Amino acid sequence: MTPSQQAFTEQPTFSRADRRIAQRVARRLSYYAMRPTEIGPRLAELDREWPVDRMLMANAATLSIAGLLAGVLGDRRLLLLPAAVAGFLLQHALRGWCPPLPLLRGMGARTAEEIALERYALKALRGDFREVPRAGAWLPALELGAVEPGTPAAVQLHDRAAAALEAARR
């Protein structure tokens, strides 16, 4: 059985990278809490931010194509590069982790869920959910697709978004 899609990039704990990413988000939320007029442009930036899985796939495709070209046009030993990349992608698909992942996380690449949490915390700071009844205040966060209302993942998403918002208020 494979891990759920949500847990893919969360499985091995990259505690230092996770802490740095969480600290950056907390600083940004604090910054935007004092400057609500600047939230709109930040939301537009978040819409353009690539999640770590997308970065991983794009880099893998680039390395595979480059390795194939170099192997066909030059040294055949370079065909090992696309084979290794394919192995990493298979490992990521089956286990939710591969060797380049800690490197990308260390560079600050975030999961789609982490990006969505910042997005909804910013929207909450801006007051987008004032008219939403309290019980359904975090329902927009369920637009992620992989998270269904009432599931443990939805509860966890709500708790993490509430914690991010609480950190921003401090």
PDB file of C-alpha atoms in Angstrom:
ATOM      1  CA  MET A   1       0.000   0.000   0.000  1.00  0.00           C
ATOM      2  CA  THR A   2       1.348   3.439  -0.900  1.00  0.00           C
ATOM      3  CA  PRO A   3       1.206   6.459   1.394  1.00  0.00           C
ATOM      4  CA  SER A   4      -1.522   9.004   0.824  1.00  0.00           C
ATOM      5  CA  GLN A   5      -0.792  11.845  -1.557  1.00  0.00           C
ATOM      6  CA  GLN A   6      -0.888  14.382   1.245  1.00  0.00           C
ATOM      7  CA  ALA A   7       1.768  12.588   3.275  1.00  0.00           C
ATOM      8  CA  PHE A   8       4.195  12.204   0.358  1.00  0.00           C
ATOM      9  CA  THR A   9       6.612  15.033   1.033  1.00  0.00           C
ATOM     10  CA  GLU A  10       5.971  15.010   4.761  1.00  0.00           C
ATOM     11  CA  GLN A  11       7.113  11.461   5.506  1.00  0.00           C
ATOM     12  CA  PRO A  12      10.779  11.798   6.416  1.00  0.00           C
ATOM     13  CA  THR A  13      11.110  14.777   8.688  1.00  0.00           C
ATOM     14  CA  PHE A  14      13.529  17.356   7.384  1.00  0.00           C
ATOM     15  CA  SER A  15      13.316  19.169  10.688  1.00  0.00           C
ATOM     16  CA  ARG A  16      15.791  21.967   9.945  1.00  0.00           C
ATOM     17  CA  ALA A  17      14.285  22.740   6.548  1.00  0.00           C
ATOM     18  CA  ASP A  18      10.749  22.450   7.945  1.00  0.00           C
ATOM     19  CA  ARG A  19      11.597  24.835  10.774  1.00  0.00           C
ATOM     20  CA  ARG A  20      13.146  27.368   8.397  1.00  0.00           C
ATOM     21  CA  ILE A  21      10.144  27.201   6.078  1.00  0.00           C
ATOM     22  CA  ALA A  22       7.703  27.571   9.006  1.00  0.00           C
ATOM     23  CA  GLN A  23       9.713  30.507  10.400  1.00  0.00           C
ATOM     24  CA  ARG A  24       9.672  32.262   7.024  1.00  0.00           C
ATOM     25  CA  VAL A  25       5.912  31.795   6.782  1.00  0.00           C
ATOM     26  CA  ALA A  26       5.408  33.101  10.333  1.00  0.00           C
ATOM     27  CA  ARG A  27       7.555  36.177   9.563  1.00  0.00           C
ATOM     28  CA  ARG A  28       5.641  36.795   6.338  1.00  0.00           C
ATOM     29  CA  LEU A  29       2.279  36.452   8.086  1.00  0.00           C
ATOM     30  CA  SER A  30       3.414  38.892  10.779  1.00  0.00           C
ATOM     31  CA  TYR A  31       4.592  41.301   8.091  1.00  0.00           C
ATOM     32  CA  TYR A  32       1.319  41.122   6.160  1.00  0.00           C
ATOM     33  CA  ALA A  33      -0.765  41.364   9.331  1.00  0.00           C
ATOM     34  CA  MET A  34       0.595  44.915   9.632  1.00  0.00           C
ATOM     35  CA  ARG A  35       0.257  45.656   5.902  1.00  0.00           C
ATOM     36  CA  PRO A  36      -3.072  44.214   4.722  1.00  0.00           C
ATOM     37  CA  THR A  37      -2.995  46.249   1.504  1.00  0.00           C
ATOM     38  CA  GLU A  38       0.007  44.208   0.345  1.00  0.00           C
ATOM     39  CA  ILE A  39      -1.746  40.838   0.776  1.00  0.00           C
ATOM     40  CA  GLY A  40      -3.226  40.826  -2.738  1.00  0.00           C
ATOM     41  CA  PRO A  41       0.144  40.886  -4.536  1.00  0.00           C
ATOM     42  CA  ARG A  42       1.478  38.208  -2.162  1.00  0.00           C
ATOM     43  CA  LEU A  43      -1.507  35.981  -2.996  1.00  0.00           C
ATOM     44  CA  ALA A  44      -0.680  36.435  -6.688  1.00  0.00           C
ATOM     45  CA  GLU A  45       2.912  35.350  -5.943  1.00  0.00           C
ATOM     46  CA  LEU A  46       1.616  32.270  -4.139  1.00  0.00           C
ATOM     47  CA  ASP A  47      -0.505  31.381  -7.171  1.00  0.00           C
ATOM     48  CA  ARG A  48       2.696  31.298  -9.254  1.00  0.00           C
ATOM     49  CA  GLU A  49       4.811  29.377  -6.697  1.00  0.00           C
ATOM     50  CA  TRP A  50       5.674  25.835  -7.744  1.00  0.00           C
ATOM     51  CA  PRO A  51       5.203  23.101  -5.137  1.00  0.00           C
ATOM     52  CA  VAL A  52       8.179  20.836  -4.432  1.00  0.00           C
ATOM     53  CA  ASP A  53       6.591  17.908  -6.305  1.00  0.00           C
ATOM     54  CA  ARG A  54       6.247  19.990  -9.465  1.00  0.00           C
ATOM     55  CA  MET A  55       9.857  21.178  -9.130  1.00  0.00           C
ATOM     56  CA  LEU A  56      10.988  17.597  -8.678  1.00  0.00           C
ATOM     57  CA  MET A  57       9.153  16.451 -11.820  1.00  0.00           C
ATOM     58  CA  ALA A  58      10.441  19.371 -13.924  1.00  0.00           C
ATOM     59  CA  ASN A  59      14.035  18.808 -12.809  1.00  0.00           C
ATOM     60  CA  ALA A  60      13.729  15.065 -13.416  1.00  0.00           C
ATOM     61  CA  ALA A  61      12.404  15.616 -16.925  1.00  0.00           C
ATOM     62  CA  THR A  62      15.187  18.099 -17.709  1.00  0.00           C
ATOM     63  CA  LEU A  63      17.906  15.760 -16.419  1.00  0.00           C
ATOM     64  CA  SER A  64      16.395  12.802 -18.277  1.00  0.00           C
ATOM     65  CA  ILE A  65      16.290  14.639 -21.599  1.00  0.00           C
ATOM     66  CA  ALA A  66      19.811  16.009 -21.122  1.00  0.00           C
ATOM     67  CA  GLY A  67      21.117  12.552 -20.158  1.00  0.00           C
ATOM     68  CA  LEU A  68      19.449  10.907 -23.140  1.00  0.00           C
ATOM     69  CA  LEU A  69      20.862  13.481 -25.548  1.00  0.00           C
ATOM     70  CA  ALA A  70      24.330  13.271 -24.038  1.00  0.00           C
ATOM     71  CA  GLY A  71      24.186   9.462 -24.049  1.00  0.00           C
ATOM     72  CA  VAL A  72      23.038   9.202 -27.652  1.00  0.00           C
ATOM     73  CA  LEU A  73      25.285  11.954 -29.039  1.00  0.00           C
ATOM     74  CA  GLY A  74      28.295  11.391 -26.787  1.00  0.00           C
ATOM     75  CA  ASP A  75      29.345   8.914 -24.164  1.00  0.00           C
ATOM     76  CA  ARG A  76      26.866   6.032 -23.753  1.00  0.00           C
ATOM     77  CA  ARG A  77      27.699   5.856 -20.043  1.00  0.00           C
ATOM     78  CA  LEU A  78      25.708   9.058 -19.627  1.00  0.00           C
ATOM     79  CA  LEU A  79      22.568   6.996 -20.244  1.00  0.00           C
ATOM     80  CA  LEU A  80      22.902   6.040 -16.568  1.00  0.00           C
ATOM     81  CA  LEU A  81      21.700   9.548 -15.650  1.00  0.00           C
ATOM     82  CA  PRO A  82      18.140   9.131 -17.004  1.00  0.00           C
ATOM     83  CA  ALA A  83      18.045   5.642 -15.481  1.00  0.00           C
ATOM     84  CA  ALA A  84      18.962   7.044 -12.061  1.00  0.00           C
ATOM     85  CA  VAL A  85      16.426   9.859 -12.420  1.00  0.00           C
ATOM     86  CA  ALA A  86      13.715   7.355 -13.345  1.00  0.00           C
ATOM     87  CA  GLY A  87      14.629   5.327 -10.265  1.00  0.00           C
ATOM     88  CA  PHE A  88      14.316   8.419  -8.080  1.00  0.00           C
ATOM     89  CA  LEU A  89      10.904   9.210  -9.564  1.00  0.00           C
ATOM     90  CA  LEU A  90       9.741   5.652  -8.992  1.00  0.00           C
ATOM     91  CA  GLN A  91      10.969   5.803  -5.404  1.00  0.00           C
ATOM     92  CA  HIS A  92       9.104   9.098  -4.938  1.00  0.00           C
ATOM     93  CA  ALA A  93       5.941   7.611  -6.412  1.00  0.00           C
ATOM     94  CA  LEU A  94       6.078   4.530  -4.201  1.00  0.00           C
ATOM     95  CA  ARG A  95       7.539   5.914  -0.977  1.00  0.00           C
ATOM     96  CA  GLY A  96       6.914   9.644  -1.171  1.00  0.00           C
ATOM     97  CA  TRP A  97      10.605  10.411  -0.811  1.00  0.00           C
ATOM     98  CA  CYS A  98      13.677  10.528  -3.021  1.00  0.00           C
ATOM     99  CA  PRO A  99      17.264  11.820  -2.586  1.00  0.00           C
ATOM    100  CA  PRO A 100      16.737  15.239  -4.271  1.00  0.00           C
ATOM    101  CA  LEU A 101      13.810  16.050  -1.968  1.00  0.00           C
ATOM    102  CA  PRO A 102      15.880  17.169   1.069  1.00  0.00           C
ATOM    103  CA  LEU A 103      17.945  19.371  -1.237  1.00  0.00           C
ATOM    104  CA  LEU A 104      14.849  21.062  -2.666  1.00  0.00           C
ATOM    105  CA  ARG A 105      13.310  21.442   0.817  1.00  0.00           C
ATOM    106  CA  GLY A 106      16.590  22.912   2.063  1.00  0.00           C
ATOM    107  CA  MET A 107      16.381  25.472  -0.731  1.00  0.00           C
ATOM    108  CA  GLY A 108      12.947  26.470   0.591  1.00  0.00           C
ATOM    109  CA  ALA A 109      10.664  24.550  -1.777  1.00  0.00           C
ATOM    110  CA  ARG A 110       7.296  23.964  -0.113  1.00  0.00           C
ATOM    111  CA  THR A 111       4.559  21.419  -0.496  1.00  0.00           C
ATOM    112  CA  ALA A 112       1.262  22.386  -2.113  1.00  0.00           C
ATOM    113  CA  GLU A 113      -0.350  22.135   1.308  1.00  0.00           C
ATOM    114  CA  GLU A 114       2.170  24.544   2.864  1.00  0.00           C
ATOM    115  CA  ILE A 115       1.535  27.055   0.084  1.00  0.00           C
ATOM    116  CA  ALA A 116      -2.235  26.667   0.532  1.00  0.00           C
ATOM    117  CA  LEU A 117      -1.931  27.175   4.301  1.00  0.00           C
ATOM    118  CA  GLU A 118      -0.126  30.472   3.784  1.00  0.00           C
ATOM    119  CA  ARG A 119      -2.681  31.493   1.159  1.00  0.00           C
ATOM    120  CA  TYR A 120      -5.644  30.864   3.468  1.00  0.00           C
ATOM    121  CA  ALA A 121      -3.950  32.421   6.477  1.00  0.00           C
ATOM    122  CA  LEU A 122      -3.371  35.570   4.381  1.00  0.00           C
ATOM    123  CA  LYS A 123      -6.983  35.525   3.230  1.00  0.00           C
ATOM    124  CA  ALA A 124      -8.092  35.210   6.850  1.00  0.00           C
ATOM    125  CA  LEU A 125      -5.850  38.146   7.824  1.00  0.00           C
ATOM    126  CA  ARG A 126      -7.368  40.185   5.017  1.00  0.00           C
ATOM    127  CA  GLY A 127     -10.836  39.321   6.304  1.00  0.00           C
ATOM    128  CA  ASP A 128     -12.045  37.250   3.369  1.00  0.00           C
ATOM    129  CA  PHE A 129     -13.865  34.838   5.685  1.00  0.00           C
ATOM    130  CA  ARG A 130     -15.700  37.331   7.904  1.00  0.00           C
ATOM    131  CA  GLU A 131     -19.028  36.519   6.294  1.00  0.00           C
ATOM    132  CA  VAL A 132     -18.493  32.762   6.515  1.00  0.00           C
ATOM    133  CA  PRO A 133     -20.194  31.084   9.484  1.00  0.00           C
ATOM    134  CA  ARG A 134     -17.659  30.085  12.136  1.00  0.00           C
ATOM    135  CA  ALA A 135     -18.249  26.339  11.716  1.00  0.00           C
ATOM    136  CA  GLY A 136     -17.350  26.539   8.035  1.00  0.00           C
ATOM    137  CA  ALA A 137     -14.620  29.166   8.254  1.00  0.00           C
ATOM    138  CA  TRP A 138     -11.917  26.861   6.916  1.00  0.00           C
ATOM    139  CA  LEU A 139     -13.970  25.177   4.196  1.00  0.00           C
ATOM    140  CA  PRO A 140     -12.164  27.135   1.438  1.00  0.00           C
ATOM    141  CA  ALA A 141      -8.986  25.331   2.464  1.00  0.00           C
ATOM    142  CA  LEU A 142     -10.617  22.114   1.367  1.00  0.00           C
ATOM    143  CA  GLU A 143     -10.372  23.257  -2.257  1.00  0.00           C
ATOM    144  CA  LEU A 144      -7.056  21.415  -2.385  1.00  0.00           C
ATOM    145  CA  GLY A 145      -8.866  18.467  -3.947  1.00  0.00           C
ATOM    146  CA  ALA A 146      -7.048  15.723  -2.043  1.00  0.00           C
ATOM    147  CA  VAL A 147      -8.666  16.802   1.226  1.00  0.00           C
ATOM    148  CA  GLU A 148     -12.284  15.846   1.762  1.00  0.00           C
ATOM    149  CA  PRO A 149     -14.428  17.527   4.436  1.00  0.00           C
ATOM    150  CA  GLY A 150     -14.727  15.548   7.649  1.00  0.00           C
ATOM    151  CA  THR A 151     -11.576  13.478   7.066  1.00  0.00           C
ATOM    152  CA  PRO A 152      -8.608  13.485   9.446  1.00  0.00           C
ATOM    153  CA  ALA A 153      -6.641  15.347   6.759  1.00  0.00           C
ATOM    154  CA  ALA A 154      -9.264  18.129   6.771  1.00  0.00           C
ATOM    155  CA  VAL A 155      -9.076  18.378  10.559  1.00  0.00           C
ATOM    156  CA  GLN A 156      -5.276  18.511  10.379  1.00  0.00           C
ATOM    157  CA  LEU A 157      -5.453  21.217   7.683  1.00  0.00           C
ATOM    158  CA  HIS A 158      -7.806  23.258   9.841  1.00  0.00           C
ATOM    159  CA  ASP A 159      -5.531  22.890  12.880  1.00  0.00           C
ATOM    160  CA  ARG A 160      -2.403  23.843  10.948  1.00  0.00           C
ATOM    161  CA  ALA A 161      -4.071  26.871   9.353  1.00  0.00           C
ATOM    162  CA  ALA A 162      -5.385  27.982  12.753  1.00  0.00           C
ATOM    163  CA  ALA A 163      -1.889  27.595  14.233  1.00  0.00           C
ATOM    164  CA  ALA A 164      -0.382  29.647  11.382  1.00  0.00           C
ATOM    165  CA  LEU A 165      -2.944  32.357  11.935  1.00  0.00           C
ATOM    166  CA  GLU A 166      -2.326  32.312  15.691  1.00  0.00           C
ATOM    167  CA  ALA A 167       1.431  32.621  15.075  1.00  0.00           C
ATOM    168  CA  ALA A 168       0.760  35.634  12.853  1.00  0.00           C
ATOM    169  CA  ARG A 169      -1.273  37.327  15.582  1.00  0.00           C
ATOM    170  CA  ARG A 170       1.610  37.060  18.068  1.00  0.00           C
TER     171      ARG A 170
END
